[in-house]
Short mmCIF file of C-alpha atoms in Angstrom, two decimals:
data_model
loop_
_atom_site.label_atom_id
_atom_site.label_comp_id
_atom_site.label_asym_id
_atom_site.label_seq_id
_atom_site.Cartn_x
_atom_site.Cartn_y
_atom_site.Cartn_z
CA MET A 120 0.00 0.00 0.00
CA GLU A 121 1.34 3.43 -0.93
CA LYS A 122 1.83 6.03 1.76
CA ARG A 123 -1.28 8.11 2.30
CA ILE A 124 -0.88 11.88 2.48
CA PRO A 125 -2.10 13.62 5.67
CA THR A 126 -5.14 15.70 4.70
CA TYR A 127 -6.92 18.43 6.67
CA LEU A 128 -10.29 19.98 5.91
CA PHE A 129 -10.95 23.57 7.01
CA SER A 130 -14.57 24.52 7.41
CA GLY A 131 -16.40 27.59 8.66
CA PHE A 132 -19.04 30.07 7.63
CA LEU A 133 -18.17 33.13 5.56
CA GLY A 134 -15.97 35.51 7.53
CA SER A 135 -15.25 33.09 10.38
CA GLY A 136 -11.47 33.36 9.92
CA LYS A 137 -10.62 29.99 8.38
CA THR A 138 -8.37 31.59 5.74
CA THR A 139 -6.35 33.24 8.51
CA VAL A 140 -5.99 29.86 10.23
CA LEU A 141 -4.96 28.27 6.95
CA LYS A 142 -2.20 30.84 6.39
CA GLN A 143 -0.81 30.13 9.86
CA VAL A 144 -0.78 26.39 9.15
CA LEU A 145 1.05 26.95 5.87
CA ALA A 146 3.68 29.09 7.57
CA ASN A 147 4.35 26.39 10.15
CA LEU A 148 4.53 23.64 7.54
CA LYS A 149 7.04 25.68 5.53
CA GLU A 150 9.20 26.08 8.63
CA GLN A 151 9.23 22.29 8.90
CA GLY A 152 10.24 21.99 5.24
CA LYS A 153 7.03 20.24 4.22
CA LYS A 154 5.48 20.63 0.78
CA SER A 155 1.76 21.43 0.89
CA VAL A 156 -1.01 21.76 -1.64
CA ILE A 157 -4.08 23.87 -0.94
CA VAL A 158 -7.36 22.81 -2.51
CA PHE A 159 -9.51 25.92 -2.88
CA ASN A 160 -13.20 25.89 -3.68
CA GLU A 161 -15.17 28.94 -4.79
CA LEU A 162 -18.77 29.23 -5.93
CA GLY A 163 -17.81 31.82 -8.55
CA GLU A 164 -15.50 31.87 -11.55
CA GLU A 165 -12.53 33.30 -9.68
CA ASN A 166 -10.69 32.57 -6.44
CA VAL A 167 -10.71 35.99 -4.80
CA GLU A 168 -8.16 34.90 -2.19
CA LYS A 169 -5.65 33.67 -4.73
CA SER A 170 -3.38 36.68 -4.22
CA LEU A 171 -2.94 35.72 -0.55
CA PHE A 172 -1.32 32.43 -1.54
CA GLN A 173 0.84 33.40 -4.51
CA ASP A 174 3.84 31.47 -3.19
CA ASP A 175 1.85 28.30 -2.44
CA THR A 176 0.84 25.34 -4.58
CA MET A 177 -2.89 25.53 -5.28
CA LEU A 178 -5.54 23.35 -6.84
CA GLU A 179 -8.56 25.50 -7.65
CA LEU A 180 -12.11 24.18 -8.02
CA LEU A 181 -14.38 26.95 -9.22
CA ASN A 182 -18.01 27.45 -10.24
CA GLY A 183 -19.52 25.17 -7.64
CA CYS A 184 -19.36 23.69 -4.18
CA ILE A 185 -17.27 20.57 -3.55
CA CYS A 186 -19.99 19.29 -1.25
CA CYS A 187 -22.51 18.99 -4.08
CA THR A 188 -22.12 20.20 -7.68
CA ILE A 189 -18.43 19.49 -8.31
CA GLN A 190 -17.75 16.42 -6.17
CA GLU A 191 -16.74 14.44 -9.24
CA ASP A 192 -14.39 17.22 -10.37
CA MET A 193 -12.64 17.24 -7.02
CA ARG A 194 -12.19 13.47 -6.97
CA VAL A 195 -10.74 13.34 -10.48
CA GLU A 196 -8.58 16.47 -10.28
CA LEU A 197 -7.14 15.67 -6.86
CA ARG A 198 -6.30 12.11 -7.91
CA PHE A 199 -4.49 13.28 -11.06
CA PHE A 200 -2.73 16.07 -9.16
CA LEU A 201 -1.37 13.69 -6.52
CA GLU A 202 -0.25 11.21 -9.17
CA ASP A 203 1.62 13.99 -10.98
CA ASN A 204 3.07 15.43 -7.74
CA PRO A 205 4.30 12.47 -5.67
CA ASN A 206 6.34 14.66 -3.31
CA VAL A 207 3.38 16.40 -1.65
CA ASP A 208 3.57 16.02 2.15
CA VAL A 209 0.27 17.57 3.25
CA VAL A 210 -3.08 18.37 1.61
CA LEU A 211 -5.09 21.31 2.98
CA ILE A 212 -8.68 21.77 1.79
CA GLU A 213 -10.64 24.98 2.24
CA GLY A 214 -14.25 24.58 1.23
CA THR A 215 -16.71 27.35 0.57
CA GLY A 216 -18.34 28.92 3.60
CA ILE A 217 -21.47 26.89 2.88
CA ALA A 218 -19.79 23.51 2.43
CA ASN A 219 -20.95 20.47 4.41
CA PRO A 220 -17.80 18.68 5.65
CA THR A 221 -19.40 15.22 5.51
CA GLU A 222 -19.93 15.57 1.77
CA VAL A 223 -16.31 16.58 1.26
CA ILE A 224 -15.20 13.56 3.29
CA ASP A 225 -17.46 11.50 1.07
CA VAL A 226 -15.26 12.53 -1.87
CA LEU A 227 -12.00 11.85 -0.03
CA THR A 228 -13.09 8.34 0.99
CA HIS A 229 -13.89 7.27 -2.56
CA PRO A 230 -11.98 4.06 -3.41
CA GLU A 231 -9.85 6.00 -5.90
CA LEU A 232 -8.62 8.37 -3.18
CA PHE A 233 -8.77 6.25 -0.03
CA ASP A 234 -5.29 4.82 -0.64
CA LYS A 235 -3.86 8.24 -1.48
CA VAL A 236 -5.07 10.52 1.33
CA GLU A 237 -5.47 10.09 5.07
CA ILE A 238 -8.02 12.45 6.60
CA MET A 239 -6.44 13.68 9.81
CA SER A 240 -8.96 16.23 11.04
CA VAL A 241 -11.96 18.38 10.13
CA ILE A 242 -11.29 21.81 11.62
CA SER A 243 -14.22 24.20 11.81
CA VAL A 244 -13.80 27.86 12.66
CA ILE A 245 -16.73 29.59 14.38
CA ASP A 246 -17.20 33.34 14.44
CA THR A 247 -18.32 33.74 18.06
CA SER A 248 -19.11 37.42 17.54
CA HIS A 249 -21.92 36.54 15.14
CA TYR A 250 -22.84 32.98 16.08
CA LEU A 251 -25.87 33.86 18.22
CA GLU A 252 -27.12 36.15 15.47
CA TYR A 253 -26.85 33.32 12.94
CA GLN A 254 -28.89 31.10 15.28
CA SER A 255 -31.71 33.63 15.59
CA LEU A 256 -34.96 32.76 13.86
CA PHE A 257 -35.38 36.44 13.05
CA ALA A 258 -31.86 37.29 11.84
CA SER A 259 -30.95 34.26 9.72
CA SER A 260 -32.45 31.63 7.44
CA LYS A 261 -33.15 27.97 8.10
CA GLU A 262 -30.49 27.11 5.52
CA ILE A 263 -27.79 29.01 7.42
CA ARG A 264 -28.75 27.41 10.73
CA ASN A 265 -28.70 23.91 9.21
CA MET A 266 -25.37 24.56 7.50
CA LEU A 267 -23.75 25.75 10.75
CA LYS A 268 -25.11 22.69 12.53
CA GLN A 269 -23.62 20.39 9.88
CA GLN A 270 -20.23 22.06 10.18
CA ILE A 271 -20.23 21.65 13.97
CA THR A 272 -21.51 18.07 14.15
CA SER A 273 -19.05 16.91 11.46
CA SER A 274 -15.95 18.47 13.01
CA SER A 275 -13.17 16.84 14.98
CA LEU A 276 -11.84 20.20 16.21
CA LEU A 277 -13.70 23.47 16.79
CA LEU A 278 -12.02 26.87 16.98
CA LEU A 279 -14.16 29.43 18.77
CA ASN A 280 -12.68 32.44 17.03
CA LYS A 281 -12.94 36.21 17.57
CA ILE A 282 -13.54 35.88 21.31
CA ASP A 283 -11.91 39.31 21.73
CA LEU A 284 -14.99 40.87 20.16
CA ILE A 285 -17.51 39.61 22.75
CA ASP A 286 -17.89 39.62 26.53
CA GLU A 287 -17.68 36.55 28.76
CA GLN A 288 -21.45 36.23 29.13
CA LYS A 289 -21.99 36.08 25.38
CA LEU A 290 -19.08 33.66 24.95
CA ASN A 291 -20.59 31.32 27.53
CA LYS A 292 -23.87 31.34 25.62
CA VAL A 293 -22.05 30.45 22.40
CA LYS A 294 -20.11 27.65 24.11
CA LYS A 295 -23.28 26.19 25.59
CA LYS A 296 -25.05 26.11 22.22
CA VAL A 297 -22.05 24.68 20.37
CA ASP A 298 -21.44 22.08 23.08
CA ALA A 299 -25.03 20.83 22.66
CA LEU A 300 -24.39 20.17 18.94
CA LYS A 301 -20.82 18.86 18.72
CA GLN A 302 -19.58 15.32 19.08
CA GLU A 303 -18.76 14.53 22.70
CA GLN A 304 -15.05 14.00 22.00
CA THR A 305 -14.62 17.11 19.83
CA PRO A 306 -12.55 19.73 21.67
CA MET A 307 -13.32 23.45 21.57
CA ILE A 308 -10.41 25.90 21.59
CA GLU A 309 -10.95 29.63 22.14
CA THR A 310 -8.93 31.77 19.73
CA VAL A 311 -8.19 35.33 18.62
CA PHE A 312 -7.22 35.62 14.94
CA GLY A 313 -7.35 31.82 14.87
CA GLU A 314 -4.09 31.51 16.81
CA THR A 315 -3.57 28.25 18.66
CA SER A 316 -0.98 25.53 19.23
CA PHE A 317 0.26 24.11 15.94
CA ASP A 318 0.47 20.64 17.49
CA GLN A 319 -3.15 20.84 18.62
CA LEU A 320 -4.28 22.13 15.25
CA LEU A 321 -2.70 19.33 13.21
CA LYS A 322 -3.27 16.49 15.66
CA LYS A 323 -4.73 13.31 14.16
CA ARG A 324 -8.36 13.22 15.24
CA ILE A 325 -10.03 11.03 12.60
CA ASN A 326 -9.49 7.34 12.00
CA MET A 327 -9.21 5.86 8.51
CA GLU A 328 -8.19 2.23 8.81
CA TYR A 329 -7.84 -0.94 6.76
CA VAL A 330 -9.50 -4.16 7.79
CA ASP A 331 -8.59 -7.25 5.76
CA VAL A 332 -11.28 -9.82 6.53
CA SER A 333 -9.12 -12.59 5.12
CA GLU A 334 -6.71 -12.14 8.04
CA GLU A 335 -7.28 -12.65 11.74
CA LYS A 336 -5.12 -9.83 12.97
CA SER A 337 -6.19 -7.89 16.03
CA HIS A 338 -6.38 -4.12 15.84
CA HIS A 339 -6.59 -1.68 18.72
CA HIS A 340 -7.45 1.91 17.92
CA HIS A 341 -8.73 4.86 19.85
CA HIS A 342 -12.29 5.79 19.05
CA HIS A 343 -12.56 9.00 17.04
CA PRO A 344 -15.68 11.12 16.46
CA PHE A 345 -15.57 10.33 12.75
CA GLN A 346 -14.15 7.26 11.07
CA ALA A 347 -13.68 5.66 7.68
CA ILE A 348 -12.81 1.95 7.60
CA LYS A 349 -11.79 0.14 4.44
CA VAL A 350 -12.67 -3.59 4.32
CA THR A 351 -10.84 -5.84 1.88
CA GLY A 352 -10.14 -9.54 1.41
CA PHE A 353 -13.67 -10.74 0.58
CA HIS A 354 -15.31 -12.05 -2.56
CA ALA A 355 -18.91 -12.48 -3.76
CA ILE A 356 -21.70 -11.00 -1.62
CA ASN A 357 -25.45 -11.56 -1.53
CA GLN A 358 -27.04 -8.17 -2.23
CA ARG A 359 -30.09 -8.49 0.04
CA GLN A 360 -28.00 -9.91 2.85
CA PHE A 361 -25.47 -7.10 2.42
CA GLU A 362 -28.11 -4.37 2.54
CA ALA A 363 -29.69 -5.93 5.63
CA TRP A 364 -26.31 -6.10 7.35
CA LEU A 365 -25.60 -2.44 6.59
CA GLN A 366 -28.99 -1.42 7.99
CA GLN A 367 -28.33 -3.43 11.15
CA GLN A 368 -25.31 -1.24 11.93
CA GLY A 369 -27.67 1.55 12.99
CA ASP A 370 -27.34 5.31 12.89
CA ARG A 371 -23.59 5.30 13.61
CA LEU A 372 -22.99 4.05 10.08
CA LEU A 373 -23.59 7.16 7.98
CA ARG A 374 -22.39 5.99 4.56
CA ALA A 375 -20.84 3.04 2.78
CA LYS A 376 -19.37 2.71 -0.69
CA GLY A 377 -17.00 0.63 -2.74
CA PHE A 378 -16.83 -2.13 -5.33
CA ILE A 379 -18.34 -5.59 -4.86
CA GLN A 380 -19.06 -8.75 -6.82
CA LEU A 381 -22.58 -10.07 -6.25
CA GLU A 382 -23.33 -13.70 -5.57
CA GLY A 383 -24.04 -15.66 -8.78
CA SER A 384 -22.50 -13.06 -11.08
CA ASN A 385 -19.06 -12.29 -12.48
CA GLN A 386 -20.04 -8.63 -12.93
CA LEU A 387 -18.34 -5.99 -10.76
CA PHE A 388 -20.60 -3.37 -9.19
CA SER A 389 -20.03 0.03 -7.66
CA PHE A 390 -22.28 0.49 -4.63
CA GLN A 391 -23.49 3.43 -2.55
CA TYR A 392 -25.28 3.12 0.78
CA ALA A 393 -27.00 6.18 2.26
CA SER A 394 -30.23 6.87 4.13
CA LYS A 395 -30.57 3.13 4.84
CA ARG A 396 -30.69 2.28 1.13
CA LEU A 397 -28.24 0.35 -1.04
CA GLU A 398 -27.77 1.15 -4.72
CA VAL A 399 -25.51 -0.84 -7.08
CA THR A 400 -24.28 0.10 -10.55
CA PRO A 401 -22.37 -2.16 -12.99
CA VAL A 402 -18.80 -1.00 -13.66
CA ASP A 403 -15.92 -2.25 -15.78
CA LYS A 404 -13.19 -2.08 -13.17
CA GLY A 405 -12.47 -1.34 -9.55
CA GLU A 406 -10.85 -2.77 -6.43
CA HIS A 407 -12.99 -5.12 -4.34
CA CYS A 408 -13.54 -3.11 -1.17
CA VAL A 409 -16.18 -1.86 1.24
CA ILE A 410 -15.63 1.56 2.84
CA LEU A 411 -17.68 2.21 5.99
CA ILE A 412 -18.06 5.81 7.17
CA GLY A 413 -19.56 6.80 10.49
CA THR A 414 -19.11 7.95 14.06
CA GLU A 415 -17.48 5.86 16.79
CA LEU A 416 -17.45 2.69 14.67
CA GLN A 417 -16.26 -0.40 16.53
CA GLU A 418 -13.75 -1.90 14.15
CA GLU A 419 -13.44 -5.32 15.78
CA ARG A 420 -17.21 -5.76 16.02
CA LEU A 421 -17.66 -4.74 12.39
CA LYS A 422 -14.96 -7.12 11.26
CA ALA A 423 -16.37 -10.05 13.23
CA GLY A 424 -19.88 -9.31 12.00
CA PHE A 425 -18.75 -9.08 8.39
CA LEU A 426 -16.86 -12.38 8.63
CA LYS A 427 -19.79 -14.15 10.25
CA GLU A 428 -22.33 -12.82 7.78
CA PHE A 429 -20.44 -13.28 4.53
CA SER A 430 -17.93 -16.09 5.17
CA SER A 431 -20.02 -18.49 3.06
CA PHE A 432 -19.44 -16.27 0.03
CA ARG A 433 -15.67 -16.06 0.40
CA ALA A 434 -13.37 -18.08 -1.78
CA LYS A 435 -12.22 -21.29 -0.10
#
């Protein structure tokens, strides 16, 4: 397996300060002699922040949001870029202010990218000086409130930024509301101009692991708020049995995808599992794998369950 490149996703509503945080990260990485690429996403035809990163390597995705309209573009362009630039040490992704991090992770965990990138953390920057205003039924839209909720619940690190612009009472209100939405293990760090410990900022907080069901190796990993587990080493699968097994994993399993061969057929299929439904599409090529995405997934239990359920369809 080739070495996967540490990848960080920076999220945050418009004006929250995520670009400032990103510039600080780049400066620290340069001091360490590491080569970074920044993936920028803009809804318009031009990256208005391009001039701020003239000395940095950039991959620009314009005219759409990577969480919806240009997911395919991001997958293809990032794969080709990494193949053409094998010396990249770190990938930094800044989505639009309205991007849903889970949809961006959905792109990064595609079988074509899973072996190339390792998602380390989803860092969301919150503008504490305007957060309560954004939550108001009278001062914001339902879309904005839902988007902010998605960014908080999907994050592995939250930066409560611009605390110098509010008093302690207002800050405590913000912290209470954010704490009610975030994953239990997700830390909150109070910042001014996004400044915080570099080690804390780039700490590995998300787990993307391999599980080969043809081997009986034991794995011990810390539980992370968000995980992606790649399962390999299996063969033909019964479609109805597979869908039922996915549904049995409950709400902690958010998504699943990959390439499978169905029982009684030599055809390879690409599959997508979301909202408790499995969809399969015939494809010409792909690596046999199942990628499970969710929160606090129990790797050993998943592995044992997969082996028990589908062992009769494995090659002898």
